[in-house]
Amino acid sequence: MTNEGQHTKTRSFTVILYKEDEMYIAECPEVGTVDQGETMEEAINGLKEATRLYLEEFPLPESSPKFFTTIEVSKALSYHESLARRQSRYWNA
């Protein structure tokens, strides 16, 4: 329990981490919080604190388990790419 007599609960959130210029950016899409740091660890620690403070003011409802997967999306060939492939097949036949 905390000093105020409240129970605490730990929840897991997604972190999107990327480098922009010389800084690392950490985002939590479920909550909408963002922080940055000179290192990945600094950005993640700042995001943890920002998310904790946000959730103190705006608690999220209980959520159901989330499942993650990836998808593949094919990029349509441009006219020039398509033409180049056809010409390549013609000349190599």
mmCIF file of C-alpha atoms in Angstrom:
data_model
loop_
_atom_site.group_PDB
_atom_site.id
_atom_site.type_symbol
_atom_site.label_atom_id
_atom_site.label_comp_id
_atom_site.label_asym_id
_atom_site.label_seq_id
_atom_site.Cartn_x
_atom_site.Cartn_y
_atom_site.Cartn_z
ATOM 1 C CA MET A 1 0.000 0.000 0.000
ATOM 2 C CA THR A 2 1.065 3.579 -0.546
ATOM 3 C CA ASN A 3 1.277 6.202 2.196
ATOM 4 C CA GLU A 4 -2.265 7.308 1.381
ATOM 5 C CA GLY A 5 -3.583 3.793 2.037
ATOM 6 C CA GLN A 6 -4.231 3.095 -1.634
ATOM 7 C CA HIS A 7 -3.367 -0.163 -3.330
ATOM 8 C CA THR A 8 -1.114 0.020 -6.361
ATOM 9 C CA LYS A 9 -1.383 -2.072 -9.488
ATOM 10 C CA THR A 10 1.250 -2.519 -12.145
ATOM 11 C CA ARG A 11 0.158 -2.476 -15.791
ATOM 12 C CA SER A 12 2.169 -3.027 -18.939
ATOM 13 C CA PHE A 13 2.048 -0.587 -21.834
ATOM 14 C CA THR A 14 3.513 -0.500 -25.324
ATOM 15 C CA VAL A 15 6.554 1.720 -25.887
ATOM 16 C CA ILE A 16 7.500 2.978 -29.336
ATOM 17 C CA LEU A 17 11.125 4.095 -29.296
ATOM 18 C CA TYR A 18 12.937 5.844 -32.124
ATOM 19 C CA LYS A 19 15.802 8.260 -32.678
ATOM 20 C CA GLU A 20 15.112 11.720 -34.044
ATOM 21 C CA ASP A 21 18.149 13.888 -34.684
ATOM 22 C CA GLU A 22 20.316 13.354 -31.588
ATOM 23 C CA MET A 23 17.482 12.485 -29.178
ATOM 24 C CA TYR A 24 15.614 9.273 -28.447
ATOM 25 C CA ILE A 25 11.823 9.629 -28.407
ATOM 26 C CA ALA A 26 9.672 7.233 -26.355
ATOM 27 C CA GLU A 27 5.898 7.114 -26.882
ATOM 28 C CA CYS A 28 3.156 5.208 -25.069
ATOM 29 C CA PRO A 29 0.285 4.955 -27.592
ATOM 30 C CA GLU A 30 -2.272 3.534 -25.135
ATOM 31 C CA VAL A 31 -1.967 6.569 -22.865
ATOM 32 C CA GLY A 32 -0.700 9.225 -25.273
ATOM 33 C CA THR A 33 2.377 10.165 -23.265
ATOM 34 C CA VAL A 34 5.719 11.041 -24.867
ATOM 35 C CA ASP A 35 9.176 11.817 -23.514
ATOM 36 C CA GLN A 36 12.687 12.149 -24.860
ATOM 37 C CA GLY A 37 16.236 11.633 -23.705
ATOM 38 C CA GLU A 38 19.817 11.577 -24.873
ATOM 39 C CA THR A 39 19.849 7.786 -24.360
ATOM 40 C CA MET A 40 17.199 5.094 -24.792
ATOM 41 C CA GLU A 41 17.238 4.445 -21.031
ATOM 42 C CA GLU A 42 16.738 8.139 -20.271
ATOM 43 C CA ALA A 43 13.814 8.380 -22.712
ATOM 44 C CA ILE A 44 12.143 5.242 -21.313
ATOM 45 C CA ASN A 45 12.602 6.329 -17.688
ATOM 46 C CA GLY A 46 11.145 9.747 -18.506
ATOM 47 C CA LEU A 47 8.218 8.081 -20.255
ATOM 48 C CA LYS A 48 7.560 5.878 -17.209
ATOM 49 C CA GLU A 49 7.417 8.940 -14.979
ATOM 50 C CA ALA A 50 5.271 10.948 -17.425
ATOM 51 C CA THR A 51 2.863 8.015 -17.789
ATOM 52 C CA ARG A 52 2.653 7.454 -14.023
ATOM 53 C CA LEU A 53 1.877 11.142 -13.416
ATOM 54 C CA TYR A 54 -0.708 11.208 -16.209
ATOM 55 C CA LEU A 55 -2.476 8.109 -14.865
ATOM 56 C CA GLU A 56 -2.668 9.645 -11.377
ATOM 57 C CA GLU A 57 -4.882 12.377 -12.864
ATOM 58 C CA PHE A 58 -6.620 10.413 -15.622
ATOM 59 C CA PRO A 59 -6.942 6.716 -14.706
ATOM 60 C CA LEU A 60 -7.594 4.297 -17.548
ATOM 61 C CA PRO A 61 -10.409 1.759 -17.306
ATOM 62 C CA GLU A 62 -9.497 -1.889 -16.900
ATOM 63 C CA SER A 63 -8.690 -3.347 -20.282
ATOM 64 C CA SER A 64 -8.859 -6.747 -21.870
ATOM 65 C CA PRO A 65 -5.661 -8.506 -22.971
ATOM 66 C CA LYS A 66 -4.150 -7.221 -26.192
ATOM 67 C CA PHE A 67 -2.633 -9.356 -28.908
ATOM 68 C CA PHE A 68 0.020 -8.093 -31.295
ATOM 69 C CA THR A 69 0.955 -9.288 -34.742
ATOM 70 C CA THR A 70 2.563 -7.923 -37.881
ATOM 71 C CA ILE A 71 1.231 -7.556 -41.385
ATOM 72 C CA GLU A 72 2.971 -7.350 -44.749
ATOM 73 C CA VAL A 73 1.821 -4.782 -47.272
ATOM 74 C CA SER A 74 3.093 -4.881 -50.842
ATOM 75 C CA LYS A 75 3.871 -1.575 -52.444
ATOM 76 C CA ALA A 76 2.370 -1.207 -55.893
ATOM 77 C CA LEU A 77 4.990 -0.784 -58.576
ATOM 78 C CA SER A 78 5.139 2.611 -60.196
ATOM 79 C CA TYR A 79 4.640 2.817 -63.942
ATOM 80 C CA HIS A 80 8.402 3.181 -64.473
ATOM 81 C CA GLU A 81 9.249 0.211 -62.215
ATOM 82 C CA SER A 82 6.700 -1.947 -64.019
ATOM 83 C CA LEU A 83 8.007 -0.890 -67.431
ATOM 84 C CA ALA A 84 11.619 -1.548 -66.398
ATOM 85 C CA ARG A 85 10.743 -5.068 -65.216
ATOM 86 C CA ARG A 86 8.933 -5.853 -68.474
ATOM 87 C CA GLN A 87 11.853 -4.573 -70.536
ATOM 88 C CA SER A 88 14.297 -6.572 -68.428
ATOM 89 C CA ARG A 89 12.315 -9.775 -69.054
ATOM 90 C CA TYR A 90 12.155 -8.993 -72.787
ATOM 91 C CA TRP A 91 15.905 -8.390 -73.149
ATOM 92 C CA ASN A 92 16.896 -11.364 -70.972
ATOM 93 C CA ALA A 93 14.637 -13.836 -72.819
#
